[in-house]
């Protein structure tokens, strides 16, 4: 907890000028917000004051000036609620001082802590070097900010940083200004913060193009007297008519956004004089709802009675608002001396939305949705709100306000700062295949934000992902289980199929050589018949099993020599055979090693090296040509083909409860290649669990090590204990029961 004396301010010597600023802030809150918890704001101020007590801004002034200014911008520009103001005061505390997020949570509760956490994370997103991918960065920011107030404070923070940008080195100014123009201004527009947007743009222009900025400012200033006089002359008749018609309104000449003048100069390739010669007038009506809308049109007809409109410049955003909720009538008329005047006509509520954007109406809304479509629905709702009576319970509705835009996608950075979009729950393997198939085929590990993670790790928006590859690595069929992208899944499948195809080719070569020696010359049709009679699905499957050594080519030669029957037996459904076998294999509880339900101590048994079964595994026996029985796990990758294609060679086997028999098991261990990790592993295995190691092979590359450990264990429970313990070693990402890859040569 932060000490009570700080929370109450008794131990803090607050400088009078900051105390005065706090008082002003509180006064602004009382004036602008519907309800204010003043103590919350005071408490947030004291914590911020205390936390930043030793910090200074680039300008040299005490740091607290910044959060105070940001808080005040939040009230003036956004005017949402007291929690936003408190968050603004605390926004840099977790990132820049020793005050932790937990401390904030303890002191201020979950909501405020959640906003501060969002702010800390989001600043990372903006740190990215992904300029030129502004749309994605915008989505990234929205996907990270589950509470809309995170974005509000971030805007205010950025605005104050732009206002005070001059104390930074020039290079940094340019970077921040570019970012502001590419990321913040469009985002502000999306939310309908027009005033904030144009202020951000003007500051950016001053940094990025000081000559043009000065030229525009000077041009506007020189012409000011003339312009003011003209505007007065223009407004006079309108004001008189509207008054006598009984309207309640404000009319004024509005200064144009400097940046928009600059943009017009560039776009229309016109000199400054021609651009700023366009005058701009705004009429704001104090009328609500339906009547307000109708009044806009009535005012429009008064104006166009007095001045001739240019029809091609008319825009009706009252009947058809912009997607961000903006409503206004726009028209351009010819004023005295033939000068053009742009006129905006809107109601007070439309004006509030135009200035403060969606924020003006968050007060009334409980939550908005996930997709662009729902965002549009929300904005539609904002429009409807214009016709509804004003509600005034800001904080109640804001409490549960959640912004869950774009959470079906995540936004990830490459080490170079490029931004990639992937579906939610994507893993480093998805990322690798997205970058390039070759990267996917050889990925062995990944660093996320500089830290090693397993390949099955779920990535989050904003992560920077570095894929580590090894030429020796090949896709693991297990990857299929955790990848989420279609591309990764289909490429891994393709690779597996390709591997099978090559194995089948090899098998065919072996057969052809062997059959020539044996003077057998069989047609493709005869081969197909033989494959069917041997219960292979097709010749491809037969050759595949020869290729990987699962089926002996000599058996095939013998079979081909001995039989010429064209009768093919009825084949039971492959799936049925496998499942009925699993049923029998799963029955257990016998006290001794049982082969085919009987005790046979005289039959030689071997444990298949492809799956290294140990007591506790579900197993089956495969009778080899020598009469010995090979024991396979039922989930051995070779099991389905053995069970299905050579059912007469299969015998059910169950484990006995023999003591002191050691079995060979192999583990694959993946982790960080840190000093001492190998000795940590061997210590756990041999000292703690008193297990004999038969061999260890280690390969390490780019900070990842991958090891194969062959051990002697008594049963499955023993092996599981080992896996558990090794997993707990620091830096270990994965421990897997080893299954030998099918060798294809
Ligand atoms: Mn800040």
XYZ file of C-alpha atoms and ligand atoms in Angstrom:
746
model
C 0.000 0.000 0.000
C 1.042 3.553 -0.569
C 1.392 5.148 2.836
C -1.652 6.844 4.305
C 0.262 10.055 4.818
C 0.849 10.296 1.072
C -2.725 9.400 0.180
C -3.945 12.072 2.573
C -1.239 14.471 1.516
C -0.062 15.209 5.065
C 3.559 14.363 4.321
C 3.719 15.960 0.895
C 5.030 19.453 0.435
C 3.083 20.370 -2.680
C 4.344 23.465 -4.479
C 1.686 26.208 -4.452
C 1.569 26.510 -8.257
C 0.694 22.819 -8.625
C -1.816 23.048 -5.809
C -3.392 25.936 -7.734
C -3.450 23.847 -10.921
C -5.122 21.004 -9.054
C -7.771 23.400 -7.719
C -8.384 24.648 -11.260
C -8.665 21.078 -12.506
C -11.237 20.290 -9.832
C -13.171 23.415 -10.728
C -13.165 22.381 -14.417
C -14.400 18.927 -13.422
C -17.244 20.387 -11.392
C -18.206 22.559 -14.337
C -17.916 19.904 -17.070
C -18.624 16.505 -15.575
C -21.941 15.169 -14.439
C -20.597 13.728 -11.197
C -17.159 14.115 -9.655
C -15.484 12.105 -6.932
C -13.129 14.893 -5.880
C -11.347 12.752 -3.322
C -10.453 10.214 -6.026
C -8.878 12.980 -8.102
C -7.036 14.466 -5.131
C -5.723 11.029 -4.171
C -4.570 10.308 -7.718
C -2.843 13.677 -7.805
C -0.998 13.033 -4.534
C 0.203 9.618 -5.630
C 1.378 11.027 -8.965
C 3.031 13.990 -7.250
C 4.840 11.732 -4.854
C 5.807 9.115 -7.483
C 7.187 11.733 -9.901
C 8.781 13.856 -7.139
C 12.282 13.316 -8.537
C 11.425 13.365 -12.253
C 11.753 16.233 -14.668
C 10.519 16.767 -18.202
C 12.853 17.457 -21.124
C 12.070 21.134 -20.626
C 13.473 20.958 -17.087
C 10.196 21.595 -15.275
C 8.932 19.155 -12.620
C 7.301 16.133 -14.220
C 3.965 16.553 -12.418
C 3.180 19.451 -14.771
C 2.649 16.880 -17.540
C 0.044 14.604 -15.910
C -1.755 17.689 -14.626
C -1.908 19.135 -18.130
C -3.055 15.807 -19.580
C -5.817 15.576 -16.969
C -6.973 19.064 -17.802
C -7.024 18.267 -21.542
C -9.132 15.198 -20.750
C -11.712 17.374 -19.055
C -11.731 20.077 -21.709
C -11.489 17.976 -24.858
C -13.271 14.856 -23.846
C -15.197 15.550 -20.690
C -16.117 11.978 -19.914
C -15.771 11.071 -16.238
C -13.680 11.414 -13.082
C -12.021 8.018 -13.546
C -10.562 9.268 -16.834
C -9.183 12.304 -15.019
C -7.616 10.173 -12.278
C -6.158 7.843 -14.919
C -4.654 10.843 -16.708
C -2.960 11.962 -13.497
C -1.505 8.488 -12.996
C -0.826 7.605 -16.620
C 2.985 7.620 -16.495
C 3.380 6.374 -12.948
C 3.716 2.637 -13.614
C 5.888 3.049 -16.679
C 8.248 5.653 -15.281
C 8.384 5.318 -11.487
C 8.814 2.637 -8.860
C 5.076 2.520 -8.174
C 3.845 -0.848 -9.423
C 0.561 -1.764 -11.034
C -0.269 -3.890 -8.002
C 0.152 -0.870 -5.803
C -2.230 1.084 -8.032
C -4.707 -1.782 -7.866
C -4.511 -1.933 -4.072
C -4.970 1.785 -3.759
C -7.478 2.570 -6.512
C -9.116 -0.732 -7.445
C -9.359 -2.843 -10.595
C -10.946 -0.383 -12.999
C -8.323 2.286 -12.663
C -5.526 -0.297 -12.557
C -6.918 -1.797 -15.774
C -6.778 1.569 -17.513
C -3.236 2.265 -16.312
C -2.177 -1.195 -17.448
C -3.712 -0.590 -20.871
C -1.873 2.716 -21.113
C 1.455 1.131 -20.266
C 0.939 -1.610 -22.869
C -0.343 0.688 -25.551
C 2.685 2.917 -25.419
C 4.658 -0.155 -26.516
C 2.424 -0.457 -29.557
C 3.113 3.121 -30.553
C 6.828 2.599 -30.013
C 6.818 0.209 -32.939
C 8.545 1.235 -36.100
C 5.572 0.320 -38.192
C 4.856 3.661 -39.811
C 3.255 3.217 -43.195
C 1.074 0.485 -41.759
C -1.056 2.964 -39.960
C -4.344 1.123 -40.396
C -2.933 -1.987 -38.746
C -1.390 -0.018 -35.911
C -4.725 1.629 -35.330
C -6.377 -1.764 -35.122
C -3.606 -2.962 -32.854
C -4.199 -0.065 -30.523
C -7.922 -0.682 -30.474
C -7.465 -4.381 -29.905
C -5.249 -3.691 -26.908
C -7.431 -1.090 -25.310
C -10.331 -2.941 -23.810
C -11.412 0.192 -21.957
C -12.139 3.182 -24.160
C -10.711 5.520 -21.531
C -7.255 4.137 -22.295
C -7.506 5.703 -25.723
C -8.911 8.960 -24.405
C -6.020 9.457 -22.017
C -3.578 8.426 -24.728
C -4.942 11.141 -27.018
C -4.671 13.772 -24.325
C -1.151 12.587 -23.493
C -0.147 12.872 -27.114
C -1.701 16.306 -27.466
C 0.249 17.635 -24.504
C 3.430 16.061 -25.826
C 2.828 17.831 -29.125
C 2.169 21.122 -27.348
C 5.509 20.842 -25.554
C 7.493 19.132 -28.311
C 9.975 21.975 -28.705
C 12.130 20.866 -25.777
C 13.006 17.626 -27.545
C 15.875 17.106 -30.001
C 14.875 17.771 -33.610
C 15.136 14.142 -34.760
C 12.792 13.007 -32.034
C 10.384 15.817 -32.845
C 10.151 14.628 -36.442
C 9.541 11.048 -35.418
C 6.797 11.971 -32.962
C 5.172 14.415 -35.361
C 5.114 11.840 -38.180
C 3.589 9.300 -35.859
C 1.012 11.859 -34.783
C 0.038 12.588 -38.350
C -0.075 8.961 -39.455
C -1.534 7.275 -36.423
C -3.124 9.609 -33.924
C -4.849 12.105 -36.185
C -6.690 9.469 -38.276
C -7.653 7.609 -35.127
C -8.982 10.828 -33.603
C -10.975 11.295 -36.792
C -12.398 7.787 -36.549
C -13.708 8.642 -33.116
C -14.962 11.979 -34.279
C -12.645 14.116 -32.132
C -12.429 16.830 -34.736
C -11.066 19.590 -32.523
C -8.413 17.326 -31.105
C -7.537 16.033 -34.524
C -6.977 19.461 -36.029
C -4.896 20.568 -33.052
C -2.687 17.486 -33.418
C -2.323 18.103 -37.139
C -1.382 21.751 -36.704
C 1.329 20.865 -34.193
C 2.651 18.183 -36.512
C 2.735 20.568 -39.447
C 4.695 23.107 -37.391
C 7.356 20.456 -36.749
C 7.446 18.786 -40.140
C 7.083 21.806 -42.394
C 7.930 24.942 -40.393
C 8.270 27.186 -43.467
C 4.791 26.436 -44.752
C 3.396 26.617 -41.247
C 4.866 30.102 -40.714
C 3.716 31.197 -44.131
C 0.133 30.157 -43.430
C 0.111 31.726 -39.966
C 1.580 34.978 -41.319
C -0.789 35.026 -44.270
C -3.781 34.554 -42.012
C -2.592 37.222 -39.576
C -1.926 39.816 -42.275
C -5.343 39.346 -43.767
C -7.087 39.213 -40.417
C -8.442 42.764 -40.245
C -9.785 42.582 -43.737
C -11.276 39.164 -43.086
C -12.911 40.189 -39.819
C -14.490 43.179 -41.450
C -15.753 41.040 -44.313
C -17.175 38.405 -42.008
C -19.038 41.077 -40.011
C -20.528 42.457 -43.190
C -21.512 38.978 -44.305
C -22.976 37.831 -40.996
C -25.029 40.986 -40.301
C -28.020 40.316 -42.565
C -28.195 36.632 -41.589
C -28.170 37.464 -37.891
C -30.967 40.004 -38.311
C -33.200 37.628 -40.268
C -32.689 34.679 -37.884
C -33.420 36.878 -34.875
C -36.601 38.245 -36.321
C -37.653 34.661 -37.209
C -37.202 33.752 -33.526
C -34.220 31.361 -33.722
C -31.922 30.821 -30.724
C -28.455 30.504 -32.254
C -24.771 31.444 -32.360
C -23.093 32.581 -35.554
C -19.392 33.144 -35.946
C -16.520 33.078 -38.367
C -14.438 30.018 -37.693
C -10.728 29.848 -38.067
C -9.674 27.049 -40.311
C -7.444 24.222 -39.325
C -3.971 25.190 -40.575
C -3.244 21.681 -41.642
C -6.392 21.495 -43.745
C -5.311 24.682 -45.546
C -1.945 23.050 -46.174
C -3.633 19.893 -47.422
C -5.805 21.900 -49.808
C -2.793 23.821 -51.102
C -1.090 20.553 -51.868
C -4.083 18.722 -53.241
C -5.415 21.554 -55.371
C -1.970 22.904 -56.108
C -3.112 26.441 -55.329
C -1.279 29.287 -53.636
C -2.147 30.170 -50.059
C -4.099 33.304 -51.056
C -6.664 31.325 -52.984
C -7.194 28.842 -50.190
C -7.595 31.144 -47.246
C -9.699 33.435 -49.303
C -12.450 30.927 -48.707
C -14.268 32.166 -45.627
C -15.878 29.871 -43.142
C -18.943 30.599 -41.036
C -20.714 28.393 -38.544
C -24.282 28.630 -37.273
C -25.071 26.597 -34.159
C -28.741 26.260 -33.212
C -29.912 25.809 -29.664
C -32.661 23.398 -30.577
C -32.972 19.678 -29.944
C -33.992 16.566 -31.754
C -36.466 16.628 -34.592
C -37.145 20.311 -34.260
C -33.404 20.980 -34.347
C -33.059 19.051 -37.595
C -35.957 20.923 -39.153
C -34.504 24.225 -37.966
C -31.231 23.442 -39.742
C -33.157 23.333 -42.996
C -35.096 26.483 -42.205
C -31.857 28.317 -41.461
C -30.439 26.954 -44.682
C -33.280 28.459 -46.647
C -32.832 31.832 -44.890
C -29.113 31.859 -45.767
C -29.664 30.890 -49.392
C -32.382 33.537 -49.658
C -29.797 36.133 -48.753
C -26.807 34.744 -50.665
C -26.626 32.772 -53.871
C -25.563 29.147 -53.153
C -23.099 27.230 -55.307
C -25.140 24.053 -55.772
C -22.205 21.751 -56.391
C -20.830 22.551 -52.919
C -23.897 21.473 -50.969
C -23.543 18.499 -48.571
C -26.278 17.099 -46.344
C -24.705 15.291 -43.398
C -27.851 15.824 -41.359
C -29.963 13.241 -43.180
C -26.958 11.055 -43.957
C -24.379 11.478 -41.181
C -20.735 10.498 -41.665
C -19.755 7.097 -40.305
C -18.154 8.673 -37.252
C -21.402 10.367 -36.303
C -20.689 13.799 -37.745
C -23.797 15.802 -38.661
C -24.040 19.218 -40.309
C -25.355 20.969 -43.385
C -22.530 22.303 -45.548
C -23.046 24.861 -48.222
C -20.943 27.441 -50.024
C -22.483 30.774 -51.066
C -21.307 33.812 -52.928
C -20.881 36.713 -50.491
C -20.245 40.405 -51.094
C -17.577 41.189 -53.703
C -18.132 37.745 -55.164
C -16.150 36.061 -52.392
C -16.982 32.486 -51.480
C -18.166 31.661 -47.986
C -18.430 28.131 -46.592
C -21.285 27.738 -44.126
C -21.912 24.953 -41.618
C -25.346 24.700 -40.015
C -25.887 22.354 -37.064
C -27.612 21.994 -33.719
C -25.855 22.266 -30.358
C -25.838 18.472 -29.991
C -24.447 17.923 -33.473
C -21.822 20.460 -32.604
C -20.880 18.694 -29.406
C -20.472 15.438 -31.303
C -18.434 17.168 -33.975
C -16.097 18.636 -31.371
C -15.905 15.852 -28.809
C -16.872 12.988 -31.047
C -18.305 9.763 -29.875
C -17.058 10.736 -26.432
C -19.938 13.133 -26.126
C -22.251 10.176 -26.115
C -20.333 7.464 -24.355
C -22.131 8.669 -21.329
C -25.256 6.955 -22.495
C -23.932 3.719 -23.843
C -23.137 0.496 -22.036
C -20.835 -1.215 -24.481
C -19.998 -1.456 -28.104
C -19.167 -4.431 -30.146
C -16.426 -6.343 -31.756
C -16.651 -5.775 -35.472
C -16.650 -2.771 -37.720
C -20.263 -3.599 -38.326
C -21.061 -3.297 -34.638
C -19.032 -0.131 -34.440
C -21.254 1.244 -37.179
C -24.304 0.109 -35.297
C -22.997 1.954 -32.296
C -22.533 5.077 -34.347
C -26.026 4.673 -35.709
C -27.185 4.532 -32.162
C -25.315 7.765 -31.487
C -27.249 9.357 -34.310
C -30.532 8.143 -32.938
C -29.513 9.582 -29.633
C -29.677 13.022 -31.172
C -33.412 12.687 -31.291
C -33.736 11.349 -27.742
C -33.848 13.406 -24.538
C -30.538 13.982 -22.834
C -29.520 11.519 -20.137
C -27.243 12.580 -17.343
C -25.837 9.552 -15.569
C -22.393 9.517 -17.088
C -20.477 7.405 -14.644
C -23.096 4.696 -14.258
C -22.965 3.762 -17.886
C -19.301 4.310 -18.333
C -18.410 1.828 -15.610
C -18.985 -1.232 -17.732
C -18.099 0.337 -20.998
C -15.964 -2.056 -22.949
C -14.459 -1.602 -26.313
C -13.704 -4.967 -27.859
C -12.971 -4.045 -31.411
C -10.902 -6.293 -33.603
C -10.386 -9.024 -31.052
C -10.683 -11.759 -33.654
C -7.293 -10.734 -34.951
C -3.923 -10.095 -33.380
C -1.217 -7.767 -34.621
C 2.369 -8.921 -34.447
C 5.711 -7.377 -35.243
C 8.619 -8.935 -37.074
C 12.091 -8.155 -35.694
C 12.313 -5.450 -38.395
C 9.117 -3.844 -37.142
C 6.815 -4.957 -39.936
C 3.326 -5.603 -38.770
C 1.530 -8.866 -39.557
C -2.102 -9.692 -38.892
C -2.945 -13.220 -37.782
C -6.039 -14.821 -36.302
C -6.415 -14.857 -32.538
C -4.591 -17.748 -30.772
C -1.925 -17.977 -33.460
C 1.364 -19.599 -32.472
C 4.972 -19.037 -33.558
C 4.482 -21.855 -36.103
C 1.593 -19.928 -37.688
C 3.743 -16.812 -37.668
C 6.643 -18.692 -39.279
C 4.496 -20.105 -42.094
C 2.927 -16.694 -42.598
C 6.369 -15.182 -43.142
C 7.461 -17.932 -45.542
C 6.932 -21.659 -45.962
C 10.672 -22.279 -45.686
C 10.718 -20.488 -42.348
C 7.816 -22.671 -41.236
C 9.448 -25.911 -42.338
C 12.570 -25.221 -40.357
C 11.373 -23.356 -37.300
C 12.760 -24.757 -34.115
C 11.881 -22.064 -31.586
C 10.790 -18.474 -31.145
C 11.594 -15.413 -29.132
C 8.640 -13.261 -28.154
C 9.586 -9.811 -26.935
C 13.110 -11.150 -26.478
C 12.132 -14.191 -24.440
C 12.178 -17.801 -25.564
C 8.794 -19.482 -25.856
C 7.668 -22.946 -26.991
C 6.379 -23.302 -30.552
C 2.874 -23.915 -29.210
C 2.828 -20.580 -27.326
C -0.277 -18.435 -28.000
C 0.752 -14.993 -29.248
C -0.803 -11.698 -28.144
C -1.380 -8.442 -29.965
C 1.695 -6.258 -29.898
C 4.164 -9.127 -29.520
C 7.405 -8.903 -31.410
C 8.147 -12.354 -32.743
C 11.492 -13.680 -33.864
C 11.508 -17.159 -35.399
C 14.590 -19.291 -34.928
C 15.216 -21.836 -37.648
C 17.504 -24.799 -38.069
C 18.270 -26.545 -41.348
C 17.987 -29.861 -39.556
C 14.478 -29.157 -38.310
C 11.502 -30.579 -40.181
C 7.782 -30.173 -39.473
C 6.409 -32.199 -36.614
C 2.987 -33.745 -37.288
C 2.040 -32.669 -33.747
C 2.110 -29.050 -34.922
C -1.207 -29.703 -36.679
C -2.768 -29.946 -33.229
C -1.996 -26.369 -32.229
C -1.713 -24.285 -35.390
C -4.726 -22.118 -36.239
C -3.974 -20.764 -39.710
C -5.046 -22.604 -42.815
C -1.682 -21.962 -44.418
C 0.334 -23.591 -41.649
C -2.004 -26.561 -41.466
C -2.023 -27.243 -45.199
C 1.735 -26.821 -45.557
C 2.435 -29.253 -42.721
C 0.027 -31.769 -44.273
C 1.628 -31.307 -47.684
C 5.005 -31.956 -46.164
C 3.832 -35.149 -44.479
C 2.253 -36.375 -47.707
C 5.395 -35.565 -49.618
C 7.381 -37.564 -47.114
C 5.027 -40.507 -47.557
C 5.283 -40.249 -51.319
C 9.071 -40.366 -51.180
C 8.990 -43.357 -48.845
C 6.668 -45.145 -51.276
C 9.053 -44.417 -54.158
C 11.894 -45.859 -52.175
C 9.772 -48.943 -51.386
C 9.000 -49.430 -55.060
C 12.723 -49.234 -55.916
C 13.508 -51.850 -53.276
C 10.769 -54.100 -54.617
C 11.817 -53.702 -58.240
C 15.441 -54.593 -57.538
C 14.432 -57.536 -55.392
C 11.815 -58.834 -57.831
C 14.262 -58.694 -60.758
C 16.647 -60.858 -58.768
C 13.823 -63.239 -58.000
C 12.806 -63.267 -61.665
C 9.347 -61.995 -60.932
C 7.772 -59.796 -63.528
C 4.406 -58.600 -62.303
C 2.092 -56.150 -64.008
C 0.665 -53.160 -62.207
C -2.719 -54.922 -62.117
C -1.195 -58.002 -60.521
C 0.552 -55.837 -57.935
C -2.755 -54.178 -57.139
C -4.390 -57.576 -56.585
C -1.571 -58.676 -54.316
C -1.775 -55.464 -52.297
C -5.503 -55.988 -51.823
C -5.052 -59.606 -50.766
C -2.419 -58.545 -48.255
C -5.003 -56.023 -46.999
C -3.108 -52.915 -47.961
C -5.313 -50.082 -49.102
C -3.382 -49.875 -52.372
C 0.047 -50.474 -53.859
C 1.147 -47.025 -52.679
C 0.547 -48.110 -49.082
C 2.358 -51.409 -49.663
C 5.416 -49.667 -51.101
C 5.338 -47.056 -48.345
C 5.580 -49.747 -45.693
C 8.408 -51.439 -47.522
C 10.093 -48.042 -47.838
C 9.971 -47.350 -44.115
C 10.855 -50.917 -43.176
C 7.535 -51.876 -41.681
C 6.874 -54.622 -44.187
C 9.557 -57.028 -45.281
C 10.112 -57.138 -49.037
C 10.925 -60.860 -48.741
C 7.423 -61.520 -47.465
C 6.114 -59.879 -50.581
C 8.377 -61.951 -52.837
C 7.240 -65.161 -51.138
C 3.649 -64.171 -51.385
C 3.941 -63.213 -55.028
C 5.611 -66.521 -55.875
C 3.155 -68.676 -54.004
C -0.235 -67.349 -54.936
C -2.151 -66.815 -58.072
C -5.696 -66.758 -56.722
C -7.857 -64.044 -58.192
C -10.422 -64.288 -55.392
C -10.206 -61.277 -53.099
C -11.478 -61.621 -49.549
C -14.026 -59.242 -48.141
C -12.232 -56.512 -46.239
C -13.685 -55.427 -42.913
C -13.963 -51.724 -42.418
C -10.525 -50.431 -41.528
C -11.828 -48.177 -38.774
C -13.846 -51.031 -37.244
C -10.803 -53.261 -37.120
C -8.710 -50.655 -35.404
C -11.367 -49.742 -32.899
C -12.241 -53.294 -31.980
C -8.551 -53.904 -31.455
C -8.261 -50.923 -29.139
C -11.178 -52.318 -27.153
C -9.353 -55.558 -26.484
C -6.016 -53.839 -25.863
C -7.453 -51.645 -23.166
C -8.584 -54.406 -20.859
C -5.986 -54.767 -18.137
C -5.377 -55.940 -14.607
C -3.695 -59.267 -15.289
C -1.021 -60.202 -12.767
C 1.522 -61.485 -15.319
C 2.629 -60.814 -18.877
C -0.182 -62.178 -20.949
C 0.128 -62.911 -24.622
C -3.126 -63.610 -26.372
C -4.741 -64.110 -22.996
C -2.281 -66.778 -21.858
C 0.971 -66.847 -19.979
C 3.886 -67.574 -22.326
C 7.196 -67.194 -20.533
C 8.970 -68.995 -23.363
C 8.224 -66.525 -26.163
C 10.838 -63.876 -26.874
C 9.521 -60.318 -26.684
C 11.171 -57.156 -27.962
C 10.157 -53.567 -27.395
C 9.682 -51.713 -30.642
C 12.261 -48.934 -31.016
C 9.745 -46.722 -32.792
C 7.712 -46.128 -29.645
C 9.637 -47.615 -26.683
C 6.686 -48.963 -24.733
C 6.911 -49.150 -20.973
C 4.603 -50.705 -18.379
C 1.493 -48.618 -18.107
C 1.326 -47.928 -21.834
C -1.420 -49.634 -23.760
C 0.325 -52.080 -26.064
C -0.100 -54.829 -28.625
C 2.197 -57.532 -29.935
C 3.311 -58.021 -33.519
C 4.575 -61.486 -34.369
C 7.689 -61.144 -36.516
C 8.782 -63.761 -39.021
C 11.250 -65.246 -36.534
C 8.380 -65.877 -34.142
C 9.469 -63.271 -31.613
C 6.895 -60.739 -30.515
C 7.463 -57.055 -30.953
C 5.625 -54.855 -28.456
C 4.238 -51.542 -29.791
C 2.258 -48.829 -28.068
C -1.267 -48.624 -29.468
C -0.663 -44.947 -30.156
C 2.605 -45.689 -31.958
C 2.546 -43.990 -35.312
C 3.082 -47.361 -37.000
C 0.216 -48.982 -35.141
C -2.678 -48.266 -37.519
C -1.003 -49.774 -40.550
C 0.227 -52.838 -38.653
C -3.164 -53.448 -37.107
C -5.068 -52.957 -40.287
C -2.822 -54.551 -42.856
C -1.497 -57.530 -40.964
C -4.233 -58.393 -38.513
C -3.233 -62.066 -38.415
C 0.182 -61.144 -37.029
C -1.251 -59.148 -34.131
C -1.653 -60.584 -30.657
C -3.175 -58.817 -27.654
C -0.627 -58.267 -24.893
C -0.972 -57.046 -21.336
C 1.644 -55.947 -18.841
C 2.684 -58.061 -15.919
C 3.540 -56.576 -12.553
C 7.203 -57.534 -12.628
C 9.412 -55.687 -10.172
C 12.915 -54.388 -10.820
C 12.658 -54.551 -14.554
C 13.948 -51.472 -16.286
C 12.586 -50.261 -19.566
C 14.090 -47.926 -22.074
C 12.279 -44.650 -22.622
C 13.342 -41.567 -24.508
C 12.440 -37.945 -23.930
C 12.789 -34.944 -26.169
C 13.550 -31.783 -24.216
C 13.416 -28.276 -25.669
C 14.501 -25.154 -23.849
C 16.738 -22.152 -23.598
C 20.391 -22.773 -24.147
C 21.506 -21.273 -20.857
C 24.576 -22.077 -18.825
C 24.015 -24.991 -16.485
C 20.745 -26.206 -17.933
C 22.170 -29.593 -18.861
C 23.516 -30.171 -15.390
C 20.168 -29.108 -13.905
C 18.479 -31.757 -16.039
C 20.907 -34.526 -15.161
C 20.709 -33.628 -11.484
C 16.950 -33.926 -11.482
C 17.066 -37.244 -13.301
C 19.909 -39.024 -11.601
C 20.079 -37.513 -8.111
C 16.505 -36.554 -7.291
C 14.742 -39.385 -9.028
C 17.534 -41.959 -8.942
C 17.110 -42.818 -12.578
C 19.786 -44.191 -14.848
C 20.549 -42.238 -17.965
C 21.607 -44.278 -20.938
C 22.485 -41.457 -23.284
C 22.009 -37.767 -23.899
C 22.377 -36.008 -27.200
C 22.130 -32.249 -27.353
C 21.919 -29.870 -30.284
C 21.793 -26.174 -29.711
C 21.330 -23.320 -32.068
C 20.478 -19.645 -31.701
C 19.815 -19.863 -28.019
C 17.588 -22.946 -28.199
C 18.740 -26.369 -27.206
C 17.058 -29.576 -28.104
C 18.081 -32.777 -26.404
C 17.204 -36.421 -26.564
C 17.570 -38.249 -23.293
C 17.362 -42.026 -23.182
C 16.620 -43.413 -19.733
C 15.780 -46.556 -17.842
C 12.420 -46.383 -16.135
C 10.258 -48.907 -14.357
C 6.899 -47.805 -15.651
C 4.739 -45.039 -17.024
C 4.171 -43.435 -13.617
C 7.930 -43.179 -13.166
C 8.341 -41.604 -16.589
C 5.554 -39.096 -15.876
C 7.213 -38.049 -12.634
C 10.413 -37.428 -14.548
C 8.624 -35.377 -17.209
C 6.952 -33.276 -14.508
C 10.198 -32.557 -12.719
C 12.144 -31.698 -15.857
C 9.354 -29.367 -16.994
C 9.781 -27.373 -13.792
C 13.430 -26.578 -14.499
C 13.866 -22.934 -15.384
C 14.198 -22.336 -19.122
C 12.630 -25.635 -20.178
C 9.856 -25.121 -22.714
C 8.773 -28.617 -23.459
C 9.379 -32.235 -22.521
C 7.911 -34.821 -24.834
C 7.802 -38.551 -24.885
C 10.059 -39.398 -27.746
C 8.695 -41.047 -30.814
C 11.198 -41.907 -33.429
C 10.675 -40.230 -36.751
C 9.999 -42.617 -39.571
C 13.249 -42.718 -41.508
C 12.898 -42.434 -45.227
C 16.523 -42.118 -46.247
Mn 2.677 10.971 -20.703
